[in-house]
PDB file of C-alpha atoms in Angstrom:
ATOM      1  CA  UNK O  73     -14.422   2.230  14.999  1.00 93.00           C
ATOM      2  CA  UNK O  74     -16.910   1.865  17.831  1.00 94.00           C
ATOM      3  CA  UNK O  75     -16.077   5.423  19.008  1.00 95.00           C
ATOM      4  CA  UNK O  76     -16.975   6.874  15.604  1.00 94.00           C
ATOM      5  CA  UNK O  77     -13.326   7.879  15.077  1.00 96.00           C
ATOM      6  CA  UNK O  78     -11.916   7.515  11.551  1.00 93.00           C
ATOM      7  CA  UNK O  79      -8.757   5.519  12.442  1.00 94.00           C
ATOM      8  CA  UNK O  80      -7.046   6.853   9.414  1.00 91.00           C
ATOM      9  CA  UNK O  81      -7.315  10.365  10.783  1.00 92.00           C
ATOM     10  CA  UNK O  82      -6.071   9.543  14.313  1.00 95.00           C
ATOM     11  CA  UNK O  83      -2.372   9.558  13.731  1.00 96.00           C
ATOM     12  CA  UNK O  84       0.000  11.961  15.518  1.00 96.00           C
ATOM     13  CA  UNK O  85       0.845  14.178  12.535  1.00 95.00           C
ATOM     14  CA  UNK O  86       1.693  17.837  12.422  1.00 94.00           C
ATOM     15  CA  UNK O  87      -1.682  18.545  10.688  1.00 92.00           C
ATOM     16  CA  UNK O  88      -3.866  16.438  13.080  1.00 93.00           C
ATOM     17  CA  UNK O  89      -7.197  18.049  14.166  1.00 91.00           C
ATOM     18  CA  UNK O  90     -10.041  16.585  16.179  1.00 94.00           C
ATOM     19  CA  UNK O  91     -12.559  16.963  13.398  1.00 91.00           C
ATOM     20  CA  UNK O  92     -10.522  15.675  10.472  1.00 74.00           C
ATOM     21  CA  UNK O  93     -11.249  15.952   6.805  1.00 73.00           C
ATOM     22  CA  UNK O  94     -11.763  13.060   4.477  1.00 76.00           C
ATOM     23  CA  UNK O  95     -11.101  14.207   0.923  1.00 72.00           C
ATOM     24  CA  UNK O  96     -11.401  12.516  -2.414  1.00 69.00           C
ATOM     25  CA  UNK O  97     -11.596  14.679  -5.495  1.00 70.00           C
ATOM     26  CA  UNK O  98     -14.076  17.432  -4.996  1.00 82.00           C
ATOM     27  CA  UNK O  99     -15.692  15.595  -2.075  1.00 83.00           C
ATOM     28  CA  UNK O 100     -14.769  16.790   1.458  1.00 84.00           C
ATOM     29  CA  UNK O 101     -16.327  15.268   4.534  1.00 84.00           C
ATOM     30  CA  UNK O 102     -15.746  16.293   8.116  1.00 86.00           C
ATOM     31  CA  UNK O 103     -15.100  13.255  10.282  1.00 88.00           C
ATOM     32  CA  UNK O 104     -13.805  12.568  13.796  1.00 93.00           C
ATOM     33  CA  UNK O 105     -10.003  12.402  14.198  1.00 93.00           C
ATOM     34  CA  UNK O 106     -10.424  11.442  17.817  1.00 96.00           C
ATOM     35  CA  UNK O 107     -10.175  13.375  21.072  1.00 96.00           C
ATOM     36  CA  UNK O 108      -6.420  13.622  20.497  1.00 96.00           C
ATOM     37  CA  UNK O 109      -3.846  11.954  18.229  1.00 97.00           C
ATOM     38  CA  UNK O 110      -3.481   8.229  18.949  1.00 98.00           C
ATOM     39  CA  UNK O 111      -6.519   8.363  21.195  1.00 97.00           C
ATOM     40  CA  UNK O 112      -7.734   5.003  19.803  1.00 98.00           C
ATOM     41  CA  UNK O 113      -6.195   1.625  20.755  1.00 98.00           C
ATOM     42  CA  UNK O 114      -6.147   0.440  17.151  1.00 97.00           C
ATOM     43  CA  UNK O 115      -4.071   3.383  16.036  1.00 97.00           C
ATOM     44  CA  UNK O 116      -1.683   3.123  18.968  1.00 98.00           C
ATOM     45  CA  UNK O 117      -1.233  -0.621  18.258  1.00 98.00           C
ATOM     46  CA  UNK O 118      -0.239   0.063  14.640  1.00 97.00           C
ATOM     47  CA  UNK O 119       2.128   2.864  15.554  1.00 97.00           C
ATOM     48  CA  UNK O 120       3.734   0.729  18.261  1.00 97.00           C
ATOM     49  CA  UNK O 121       4.146  -2.122  15.750  1.00 97.00           C
ATOM     50  CA  UNK O 122       5.761   0.209  13.171  1.00 96.00           C
ATOM     51  CA  UNK O 123       8.128   1.734  15.731  1.00 94.00           C
ATOM     52  CA  UNK O 124       9.212  -1.523  17.332  1.00 96.00           C
ATOM     53  CA  UNK O 125       9.788  -3.326  14.057  1.00 97.00           C
ATOM     54  CA  UNK O 126      11.720  -0.667  12.181  1.00 92.00           C
ATOM     55  CA  UNK O 127       9.227  -0.784   9.299  1.00 96.00           C
ATOM     56  CA  UNK O 128      10.496   0.864   6.067  1.00 95.00           C
ATOM     57  CA  UNK O 129       7.529   0.314   3.717  1.00 97.00           C
ATOM     58  CA  UNK O 130       3.801   0.139   4.447  1.00 97.00           C
ATOM     59  CA  UNK O 131       1.240  -1.217   1.878  1.00 97.00           C
ATOM     60  CA  UNK O 132      -2.293  -0.084   2.899  1.00 95.00           C
ATOM     61  CA  UNK O 133      -5.293  -1.621   1.091  1.00 93.00           C
ATOM     62  CA  UNK O 134      -8.536   0.248   0.737  1.00 88.00           C
ATOM     63  CA  UNK O 135     -11.379  -0.354  -1.771  1.00 85.00           C
ATOM     64  CA  UNK O 136     -13.630   0.833  -4.594  1.00 80.00           C
ATOM     65  CA  UNK O 137     -11.543   3.257  -6.647  1.00 86.00           C
ATOM     66  CA  UNK O 138      -8.774   1.419  -8.558  1.00 93.00           C
ATOM     67  CA  UNK O 139      -5.925   3.838  -7.711  1.00 95.00           C
ATOM     68  CA  UNK O 140      -2.498   3.792  -6.133  1.00 97.00           C
ATOM     69  CA  UNK O 141      -1.149   6.712  -4.051  1.00 95.00           C
ATOM     70  CA  UNK O 142       2.345   6.588  -2.663  1.00 97.00           C
ATOM     71  CA  UNK O 143       4.675   8.868  -0.808  1.00 95.00           C
ATOM     72  CA  UNK O 144       6.708  11.209  -2.978  1.00 93.00           C
ATOM     73  CA  UNK O 145      10.103   9.540  -2.250  1.00 96.00           C
ATOM     74  CA  UNK O 146      11.900   7.703  -4.993  1.00 96.00           C
ATOM     75  CA  UNK O 147      10.876   4.221  -3.691  1.00 97.00           C
ATOM     76  CA  UNK O 148       7.194   5.137  -3.258  1.00 97.00           C
ATOM     77  CA  UNK O 149       6.995   6.629  -6.754  1.00 97.00           C
ATOM     78  CA  UNK O 150       8.718   3.539  -8.295  1.00 98.00           C
ATOM     79  CA  UNK O 151       6.479   1.032  -6.393  1.00 98.00           C
ATOM     80  CA  UNK O 152       3.381   2.968  -7.495  1.00 98.00           C
ATOM     81  CA  UNK O 153       4.535   2.865 -11.097  1.00 98.00           C
ATOM     82  CA  UNK O 154       5.190  -0.972 -10.916  1.00 98.00           C
ATOM     83  CA  UNK O 155       1.962  -1.588  -9.131  1.00 98.00           C
ATOM     84  CA  UNK O 156      -0.133   0.380 -11.566  1.00 97.00           C
ATOM     85  CA  UNK O 157       1.518  -1.191 -14.601  1.00 97.00           C
ATOM     86  CA  UNK O 158       0.708  -4.662 -13.297  1.00 96.00           C
ATOM     87  CA  UNK O 159      -2.788  -3.929 -11.899  1.00 96.00           C
ATOM     88  CA  UNK O 160      -4.129  -1.497 -14.358  1.00 96.00           C
ATOM     89  CA  UNK O 161      -4.913   0.955 -11.596  1.00 97.00           C
ATOM     90  CA  UNK O 162      -4.417   4.692 -11.971  1.00 96.00           C
ATOM     91  CA  UNK O 163      -1.364   6.270 -10.245  1.00 97.00           C
ATOM     92  CA  UNK O 164      -2.490   9.373  -8.327  1.00 95.00           C
ATOM     93  CA  UNK O 165       0.836   9.853  -6.455  1.00 95.00           C
ATOM     94  CA  UNK O 166       1.661  13.528  -6.134  1.00 90.00           C
ATOM     95  CA  UNK O 167      -2.070  14.494  -5.866  1.00 86.00           C
ATOM     96  CA  UNK O 168      -2.537  16.973  -3.035  1.00 81.00           C
ATOM     97  CA  UNK O 169      -5.029  15.929  -0.326  1.00 77.00           C
ATOM     98  CA  UNK O 170      -6.253  17.659   2.822  1.00 75.00           C
ATOM     99  CA  UNK O 171      -6.502  14.384   4.805  1.00 82.00           C
ATOM    100  CA  UNK O 172      -5.585  15.432   8.312  1.00 85.00           C
ATOM    101  CA  UNK O 173      -4.078  13.028  10.852  1.00 88.00           C
ATOM    102  CA  UNK O 174      -3.689  10.534   7.942  1.00 91.00           C
ATOM    103  CA  UNK O 175      -1.341   7.572   8.159  1.00 95.00           C
ATOM    104  CA  UNK O 176       0.327   8.670   4.935  1.00 94.00           C
ATOM    105  CA  UNK O 177       1.269  12.010   6.578  1.00 93.00           C
ATOM    106  CA  UNK O 178       2.453  10.171   9.691  1.00 96.00           C
ATOM    107  CA  UNK O 179       4.681   7.815   7.690  1.00 97.00           C
ATOM    108  CA  UNK O 180       6.073  10.580   5.537  1.00 94.00           C
ATOM    109  CA  UNK O 181       7.062  12.502   8.628  1.00 95.00           C
ATOM    110  CA  UNK O 182       9.012   9.416   9.735  1.00 96.00           C
ATOM    111  CA  UNK O 183      10.606   8.869   6.298  1.00 97.00           C
ATOM    112  CA  UNK O 184       8.724   5.574   5.790  1.00 98.00           C
ATOM    113  CA  UNK O 185       7.500   4.688   2.284  1.00 98.00           C
ATOM    114  CA  UNK O 186       3.760   4.436   2.042  1.00 97.00           C
ATOM    115  CA  UNK O 187       1.734   2.861  -0.796  1.00 98.00           C
ATOM    116  CA  UNK O 188      -2.087   3.033  -0.609  1.00 96.00           C
ATOM    117  CA  UNK O 189      -3.928   0.692  -2.937  1.00 95.00           C
ATOM    118  CA  UNK O 190      -7.579   1.405  -3.612  1.00 93.00           C
ATOM    119  CA  UNK O 191      -8.849  -1.868  -5.058  1.00 93.00           C
ATOM    120  CA  UNK O 192     -11.767  -1.907  -7.536  1.00 90.00           C
ATOM    121  CA  UNK O 193     -14.342  -3.892  -5.544  1.00 82.00           C
ATOM    122  CA  UNK O 194     -16.211  -2.876  -2.428  1.00 77.00           C
ATOM    123  CA  UNK O 195     -17.398  -6.361  -1.790  1.00 78.00           C
ATOM    124  CA  UNK O 196     -15.720  -9.501  -2.982  1.00 74.00           C
ATOM    125  CA  UNK O 197     -12.176  -9.535  -4.214  1.00 77.00           C
ATOM    126  CA  UNK O 198      -9.971  -8.591  -7.029  1.00 86.00           C
ATOM    127  CA  UNK O 199      -7.139 -10.404  -5.374  1.00 88.00           C
ATOM    128  CA  UNK O 200      -5.616 -11.939  -8.554  1.00 87.00           C
ATOM    129  CA  UNK O 201      -5.056  -8.483  -9.992  1.00 89.00           C
ATOM    130  CA  UNK O 202      -3.533  -7.264  -6.770  1.00 94.00           C
ATOM    131  CA  UNK O 203      -1.526 -10.418  -6.082  1.00 95.00           C
ATOM    132  CA  UNK O 204       0.401 -10.084  -9.296  1.00 95.00           C
ATOM    133  CA  UNK O 205       1.007  -6.349  -8.688  1.00 96.00           C
ATOM    134  CA  UNK O 206       2.108  -6.994  -5.114  1.00 96.00           C
ATOM    135  CA  UNK O 207       4.469  -9.739  -6.212  1.00 97.00           C
ATOM    136  CA  UNK O 208       6.096  -7.479  -8.841  1.00 97.00           C
ATOM    137  CA  UNK O 209       6.431  -4.691  -6.306  1.00 98.00           C
ATOM    138  CA  UNK O 210       8.078  -6.941  -3.745  1.00 97.00           C
ATOM    139  CA  UNK O 211      10.423  -8.367  -6.447  1.00 97.00           C
ATOM    140  CA  UNK O 212      11.606  -4.814  -7.126  1.00 97.00           C
ATOM    141  CA  UNK O 213      12.056  -4.110  -3.366  1.00 97.00           C
ATOM    142  CA  UNK O 214      14.271  -7.150  -3.091  1.00 96.00           C
ATOM    143  CA  UNK O 215      16.611  -5.712  -5.679  1.00 95.00           C
ATOM    144  CA  UNK O 216      17.383  -2.509  -3.811  1.00 89.00           C
TER     145      UNK O 216
END
């Protein structure tokens, strides 16, 4: 954001630190997690929305990798499997990451299912691929 804080490292988690770590594969980059957890208005707004609306599942879209990463609960694993089958993305659920202050960690601590979709394109859209996968995931959720 405009304060040079990585908003995805600004959540009030057990592992939050002011200089968070962004990790993907062998790559580890130190980034700002903010002056304190929830120091940023964007993060506070999202947390307030989740808390006030009794959210049970969060789909979080990122870009450029073609992977799905979900929480390790039964629902998260099943949604990841369905999403990957439909989209062709790789399921990396269960991979260990050192991403401090991360929304995934925050949601896991609150027993909320989290599904992070890393789409294939940085610019432009692979919406049709994701639309079908999202529809199939939501159809599954409706059955439980």
